Amino acid sequence: MEMKTNKEEEVEWATTVWSHLTALRDRSPLIQCITNFVSMDLVANTLLSAGASPAMIHSQQEFSDFTPHAHALYVNVGTLSPDWLSSMKAAALLANDLRKPWVLDPVAAGSSQFRLNACLELLLLKPTVIRGNASEIIALSQAGIDMGPTKGVDSCHESMDAVEAAKFLAEKSGSIVAVSGAVDIICSSKSITHGDRLVFVHNGVPMLQKITATGCAVTALIAAFVAAADPLHAFDATVSALSVFAIAGEMGMELAKGPASLRMHLIDSLYGLDQPALLSRINITGLSCHNT
Ligand SMILES: Nc1ncnc2c1ncn2[C@@H]1O[C@H](COP(=O)(O)OP(=O)(O)OP(=O)(O)O)[C@@H](O)[C@H]1O
Ligand SMILES: Cc1ncsc1CCO
Ligand SMILES: [Mg+2]
């Protein structure tokens, strides 16, 4: 294998991310969202501004009619209850039968035994991607070992503290695992199609943590990017979604006065993101394709 320079790596990633964003805008995938009450508005607006089409469909009675038309399913356990969990499992099973990608956001996975068990049951249904903050990914990787500290939906760990947890979870689950934070981490294990990969996205601004549901929104965006991509490129689609969202956050921050105006400018920046802005800001390390 030939080693690539940082500059070559950066140019390759810029091309990859731009082509994934263009595919999303061209294909405008329909994303079925089963997400928490807090996040519904931001998730729908994030998907729309990126070019996808959101639909919040969580009643099992509708799945047989609706899910076949969706290009991906997004499941988020943020405001979980037993009925919602049944719907989530039914939707994930149907997505698998229909060979559609589905993406899991394990909000506050370590906060209660009910939530942890629910997330573990959903993981057994093989999401294409799981994206959480560091505390959530650590809680899932240590399930049955130690629940560790938790602060509800917010992380009390740095993302880089979760690299080993993410690798372990990717190996155990067979899913692509993404951890959000100051550095976003995306990893997959050698046992799955995407191979043994570990990529870091260094974009974003800390103020994103002061807007509720930005994590939920970026997970929904992963579902949209994966829906618009060839299934073999789900890993690069995941990296692209995290990078585009974080870059929109950086651009939004230049116009924002605080969290409320950042929320508005984030959505506007995502909508207007063009190739020169992407190229000037992109900061990804790790290889952009299989290094075999
Ligand atoms: N310290 C930071 N610096 C830069 N960007 C950050 C930082 N922390 C988080 N982000 C970005 O904020 C977005 C949301 O990630 P975060 O880790 O806060 O999700 P979360 O905890 O699941 O959020 P929520 O549960 O509110 O939806 C991601 O795009 C992430 O890259
Ligand atoms: C605040 C909150 N509580 C449950 S879900 C949610 C949104 C952020 O995850
Ligand atoms: Mg979250």
Coordinates of C-alpha atoms and ligand atoms in Angstrom, one line a residue:
M1 CA 0.0 0.0 0.0
E2 CA 1.3 3.5 -0.9
M3 CA 1.2 6.0 1.9
K4 CA -0.7 9.2 1.1
T5 CA 0.4 12.7 2.2
N6 CA -1.9 14.7 4.4
K7 CA -2.6 17.1 1.4
E8 CA -3.6 14.2 -0.9
E9 CA -5.8 12.7 1.9
E10 CA -7.5 16.1 2.3
V11 CA -8.2 16.6 -1.4
E12 CA -9.5 13.0 -1.6
W13 CA -11.9 13.6 1.3
A14 CA -13.0 16.9 -0.1
T15 CA -14.0 15.2 -3.4
T16 CA -15.7 12.3 -1.5
V17 CA -17.7 14.5 0.8
W18 CA -18.8 16.8 -2.0
S19 CA -19.9 13.9 -4.2
H20 CA -21.9 12.5 -1.3
L21 CA -23.6 15.9 -0.7
T22 CA -24.4 16.3 -4.4
A23 CA -25.9 12.7 -4.5
L24 CA -28.1 13.6 -1.5
R25 CA -29.3 16.9 -3.1
D26 CA -29.9 15.1 -6.5
R27 CA -31.7 12.1 -5.1
S28 CA -33.6 13.8 -2.2
P29 CA -34.1 10.5 -0.3
L30 CA -37.2 10.0 1.8
I31 CA -36.2 9.3 5.4
Q32 CA -38.7 7.7 7.8
C33 CA -37.9 9.1 11.3
I34 CA -39.0 7.6 14.6
T35 CA -37.4 10.2 16.8
N36 CA -37.9 11.9 20.1
F37 CA -40.4 14.7 20.7
V38 CA -37.7 17.2 21.5
S39 CA -35.8 16.7 18.2
M40 CA -38.6 16.4 15.7
D41 CA -38.5 19.9 14.4
L42 CA -34.7 20.2 14.2
V43 CA -34.4 16.8 12.6
A44 CA -37.0 17.6 9.9
N45 CA -35.5 21.0 9.2
T46 CA -32.0 19.6 9.0
L47 CA -33.1 16.9 6.5
L48 CA -35.0 19.4 4.4
S49 CA -32.1 22.0 4.3
A50 CA -29.7 19.3 3.3
G51 CA -31.9 18.2 0.4
A52 CA -33.6 15.1 1.9
S53 CA -37.3 14.6 2.6
P54 CA -38.3 13.7 6.2
A55 CA -41.4 11.9 7.4
M56 CA -42.1 11.4 11.1
I57 CA -44.0 8.0 10.8
H58 CA -44.0 6.0 14.1
S59 CA -47.3 4.2 14.1
Q60 CA -46.9 0.5 13.3
Q61 CA -50.3 0.5 11.5
E62 CA -48.7 2.7 8.8
F63 CA -45.4 0.8 8.2
S64 CA -46.6 -1.7 5.6
D65 CA -47.8 1.1 3.4
F66 CA -45.1 3.7 4.1
T67 CA -41.8 2.0 4.8
P68 CA -41.4 0.4 1.3
H69 CA -41.3 4.0 -0.1
A70 CA -38.7 5.2 2.4
H71 CA -35.0 5.2 1.3
A72 CA -33.8 4.8 4.9
L73 CA -35.1 4.6 8.5
Y74 CA -33.9 6.7 11.4
V75 CA -34.5 5.4 15.0
N76 CA -33.9 7.6 18.0
V77 CA -34.7 6.5 21.6
G78 CA -34.6 9.9 23.2
T79 CA -38.1 9.9 24.6
L80 CA -38.6 6.1 24.8
S81 CA -41.6 4.3 26.1
P82 CA -42.6 0.6 25.7
D83 CA -45.0 1.3 22.8
W84 CA -42.4 3.3 20.9
L85 CA -39.9 0.5 21.4
S86 CA -42.2 -2.0 19.8
S87 CA -42.7 0.4 16.9
M88 CA -38.9 0.9 16.6
K89 CA -38.2 -2.9 16.5
A90 CA -41.0 -3.5 14.0
A91 CA -39.7 -0.7 11.7
A92 CA -36.1 -2.0 11.9
L93 CA -37.2 -5.5 11.1
L94 CA -39.1 -4.3 8.1
A95 CA -36.2 -2.1 6.9
N96 CA -34.0 -5.2 7.1
D97 CA -36.5 -7.3 5.1
L98 CA -36.7 -4.5 2.5
R99 CA -32.9 -4.2 2.5
K100 CA -33.0 -0.5 3.4
P101 CA -30.4 1.0 5.6
W102 CA -31.3 2.1 9.1
V103 CA -29.5 4.2 11.6
L104 CA -29.7 4.2 15.4
D105 CA -29.3 7.1 17.9
P106 CA -28.9 5.6 21.4
V107 CA -29.8 8.8 23.3
A108 CA -28.8 8.5 27.0
A109 CA -28.2 4.8 26.6
G110 CA -26.6 4.5 30.0
S111 CA -29.2 6.5 31.9
S112 CA -31.5 3.6 32.8
Q113 CA -31.6 -0.2 32.5
F114 CA -34.7 0.0 30.3
R115 CA -33.0 2.3 27.8
L116 CA -29.8 0.3 27.9
N117 CA -31.6 -3.0 27.3
A118 CA -33.7 -1.3 24.5
C119 CA -30.6 -0.1 22.8
L120 CA -29.0 -3.5 23.0
E121 CA -32.1 -5.1 21.6
L122 CA -32.1 -2.6 18.7
L123 CA -28.4 -3.3 18.1
L124 CA -29.2 -6.9 17.6
L125 CA -31.3 -5.8 14.7
K126 CA -28.1 -4.7 13.0
P127 CA -28.3 -0.9 12.3
T128 CA -26.2 0.1 9.3
V129 CA -24.8 2.9 11.5
I130 CA -25.0 3.8 15.2
R131 CA -24.1 7.4 16.2
G132 CA -23.9 8.6 19.8
N133 CA -21.9 10.9 22.0
A134 CA -19.0 9.4 23.9
S135 CA -20.9 8.5 27.1
E136 CA -23.5 6.7 25.0
I137 CA -21.0 4.7 23.0
I138 CA -19.0 3.9 26.2
A139 CA -22.2 2.7 28.0
L140 CA -23.2 0.4 25.1
S141 CA -19.7 -1.0 24.8
Q142 CA -19.5 -1.7 28.6
A143 CA -23.1 -3.1 28.8
G144 CA -23.1 -5.8 31.4
I145 CA -19.7 -4.7 32.7
D146 CA -20.2 -1.3 34.3
M147 CA -22.8 1.4 33.6
G148 CA -20.2 4.2 34.3
P149 CA -21.1 7.9 34.9
T150 CA -23.9 9.4 33.0
K151 CA -25.5 12.9 32.7
G152 CA -28.7 12.1 30.9
V153 CA -28.6 13.1 27.2
D154 CA -25.4 15.1 27.4
S155 CA -22.0 13.5 27.3
C156 CA -19.7 13.5 30.3
H157 CA -16.8 12.1 28.3
E158 CA -14.6 13.6 25.6
S159 CA -15.1 11.8 22.2
M160 CA -11.4 10.7 22.0
D161 CA -12.0 8.8 25.3
A162 CA -14.4 6.6 23.4
V163 CA -12.1 5.4 20.5
E164 CA -11.5 2.0 22.1
A165 CA -15.2 1.7 23.0
A166 CA -16.2 2.6 19.4
K167 CA -13.8 0.0 18.0
F168 CA -15.1 -2.7 20.4
L169 CA -18.8 -1.8 19.6
A170 CA -18.1 -1.9 15.9
E171 CA -16.5 -5.3 16.2
K172 CA -19.3 -6.6 18.5
S173 CA -22.3 -5.2 16.5
G174 CA -21.1 -5.3 12.9
S175 CA -22.4 -1.7 12.5
I176 CA -20.5 1.4 11.5
V177 CA -20.0 3.3 14.8
A178 CA -19.8 7.1 15.0
V179 CA -19.0 9.1 18.1
S180 CA -19.7 12.9 18.0
G181 CA -17.7 15.5 20.0
A182 CA -14.9 18.0 19.5
V183 CA -13.5 15.4 17.2
D184 CA -16.0 13.0 15.5
I185 CA -14.8 9.4 15.3
I186 CA -16.1 7.0 12.7
C187 CA -15.0 3.4 12.8
S188 CA -15.9 0.0 11.4
S189 CA -14.5 -3.4 12.0
K190 CA -12.7 -5.8 9.6
S191 CA -15.5 -8.3 10.0
I192 CA -17.9 -6.2 8.0
T193 CA -18.1 -5.0 4.4
H194 CA -16.6 -1.6 5.1
G195 CA -13.4 -3.1 6.5
D196 CA -11.2 -2.0 9.4
R197 CA -11.4 1.8 9.3
L198 CA -10.9 4.7 11.7
V199 CA -11.5 8.3 10.6
F200 CA -11.6 11.5 12.5
V201 CA -13.6 14.7 11.6
H202 CA -12.1 17.8 13.2
N203 CA -14.8 20.3 12.3
G204 CA -17.6 21.8 14.4
V205 CA -18.0 24.4 17.2
P206 CA -18.6 23.7 20.9
M207 CA -21.8 25.9 20.9
L208 CA -23.5 23.1 19.0
Q209 CA -23.8 21.3 22.3
K210 CA -25.9 24.3 23.6
I211 CA -28.7 23.6 21.1
T212 CA -30.8 20.6 22.0
A213 CA -31.0 17.7 19.5
T214 CA -28.0 18.7 17.3
G215 CA -26.8 15.1 17.9
C216 CA -30.2 13.8 16.9
A217 CA -30.1 16.0 13.8
V218 CA -26.7 14.8 12.7
T219 CA -27.7 11.2 13.1
A220 CA -30.7 11.8 10.9
L221 CA -28.4 13.4 8.4
I222 CA -26.2 10.2 8.4
A223 CA -29.4 8.3 7.5
A224 CA -30.0 10.6 4.5
F225 CA -26.4 10.4 3.3
V226 CA -26.4 6.7 3.6
A227 CA -29.7 6.5 1.8
A228 CA -28.3 8.5 -1.1
A229 CA -25.1 6.4 -1.4
D230 CA -24.2 3.0 -2.8
P231 CA -24.5 0.6 0.2
L232 CA -20.8 -0.2 -0.2
H233 CA -20.0 3.4 0.5
A234 CA -22.0 3.7 3.7
F235 CA -18.8 4.4 5.7
D236 CA -17.8 7.4 3.6
A237 CA -21.4 8.6 3.6
T238 CA -21.3 8.6 7.4
V239 CA -18.1 10.6 7.5
S240 CA -19.5 13.0 4.9
A241 CA -22.7 13.7 6.9
L242 CA -20.7 14.4 10.1
S243 CA -18.3 16.7 8.3
V244 CA -21.0 18.6 6.4
F245 CA -23.0 19.2 9.6
A246 CA -20.0 20.3 11.5
I247 CA -18.9 22.7 8.7
A248 CA -22.4 24.2 8.6
G249 CA -22.0 24.7 12.4
E250 CA -18.7 26.6 11.8
M251 CA -20.2 28.8 9.1
G252 CA -23.4 29.4 11.2
M253 CA -21.2 30.3 14.2
E254 CA -19.7 33.2 12.3
L255 CA -23.1 34.8 12.1
A256 CA -24.6 33.7 15.4
K257 CA -25.0 35.6 18.7
G258 CA -25.8 32.5 20.8
P259 CA -27.5 29.1 20.6
A260 CA -30.8 30.3 19.2
S261 CA -29.3 32.2 16.3
L262 CA -26.8 29.4 15.7
R263 CA -29.7 27.0 15.2
M264 CA -31.1 29.3 12.5
H265 CA -27.7 30.0 10.8
L266 CA -26.8 26.3 11.0
I267 CA -29.8 25.4 8.9
D268 CA -29.2 28.2 6.5
S269 CA -25.5 27.2 6.1
L270 CA -26.4 23.6 5.5
Y271 CA -28.8 24.7 2.8
G272 CA -26.3 27.0 1.1
L273 CA -23.1 25.0 1.5
D274 CA -21.1 25.2 -1.7
Q275 CA -18.0 23.4 -2.9
P276 CA -15.5 26.3 -2.2
A277 CA -16.7 26.6 1.4
L278 CA -16.5 22.9 1.9
L279 CA -13.0 22.7 0.5
S280 CA -11.7 25.6 2.6
R281 CA -13.0 24.1 5.9
I282 CA -12.8 20.3 5.5
N283 CA -10.6 18.7 8.2
I284 CA -10.7 14.9 8.1
T285 CA -7.9 12.5 8.9
G286 CA -7.8 8.9 8.0
L287 CA -8.1 7.2 4.6
S288 CA -11.1 7.9 2.4
C289 CA -11.3 4.4 0.8
H290 CA -10.3 0.8 1.5
N291 CA -6.6 0.7 1.9
T292 CA -6.2 -2.8 0.5
Ligands
LIG1 N1 -16.6 20.4 21.6 C1 -17.1 20.4 20.4 N2 -16.4 21.1 19.4 C2 -16.9 21.1 18.1 N3 -18.0 20.4 17.8 C3 -18.7 19.7 18.7 C4 -18.3 19.7 20.0 N4 -19.1 18.9 20.7 C5 -20.1 18.5 19.9 N5 -19.8 18.9 18.6 C6 -20.6 18.7 17.4 O1 -22.0 18.9 17.8 C7 -22.9 18.0 17.1 C8 -23.7 17.3 18.2 O2 -22.9 16.4 18.9 P1 -23.1 16.0 20.4 O3 -21.9 15.2 20.8 O4 -23.3 17.3 21.2 O5 -24.4 15.2 20.3 P2 -25.4 14.7 21.4 O6 -24.7 14.7 22.8 O7 -25.9 13.3 21.0 O8 -26.5 15.8 21.3 P3 -28.1 15.7 21.6 O9 -28.4 14.5 22.4 O10 -28.5 17.0 22.1 O11 -28.8 15.5 20.2 C9 -21.9 17.1 16.3 O12 -21.9 17.6 15.0 C10 -20.6 17.3 16.9 O13 -19.5 17.1 16.0
LIG2 C1 -33.3 16.8 26.1 C2 -33.8 15.5 25.6 N1 -34.4 14.6 26.5 C3 -34.7 13.4 25.8 S1 -34.3 13.4 24.2 C4 -33.6 15.0 24.3 C5 -33.1 15.7 23.1 C6 -31.6 15.6 23.0 O1 -31.1 14.3 22.9
MG3 MG -27.7 12.5 21.6

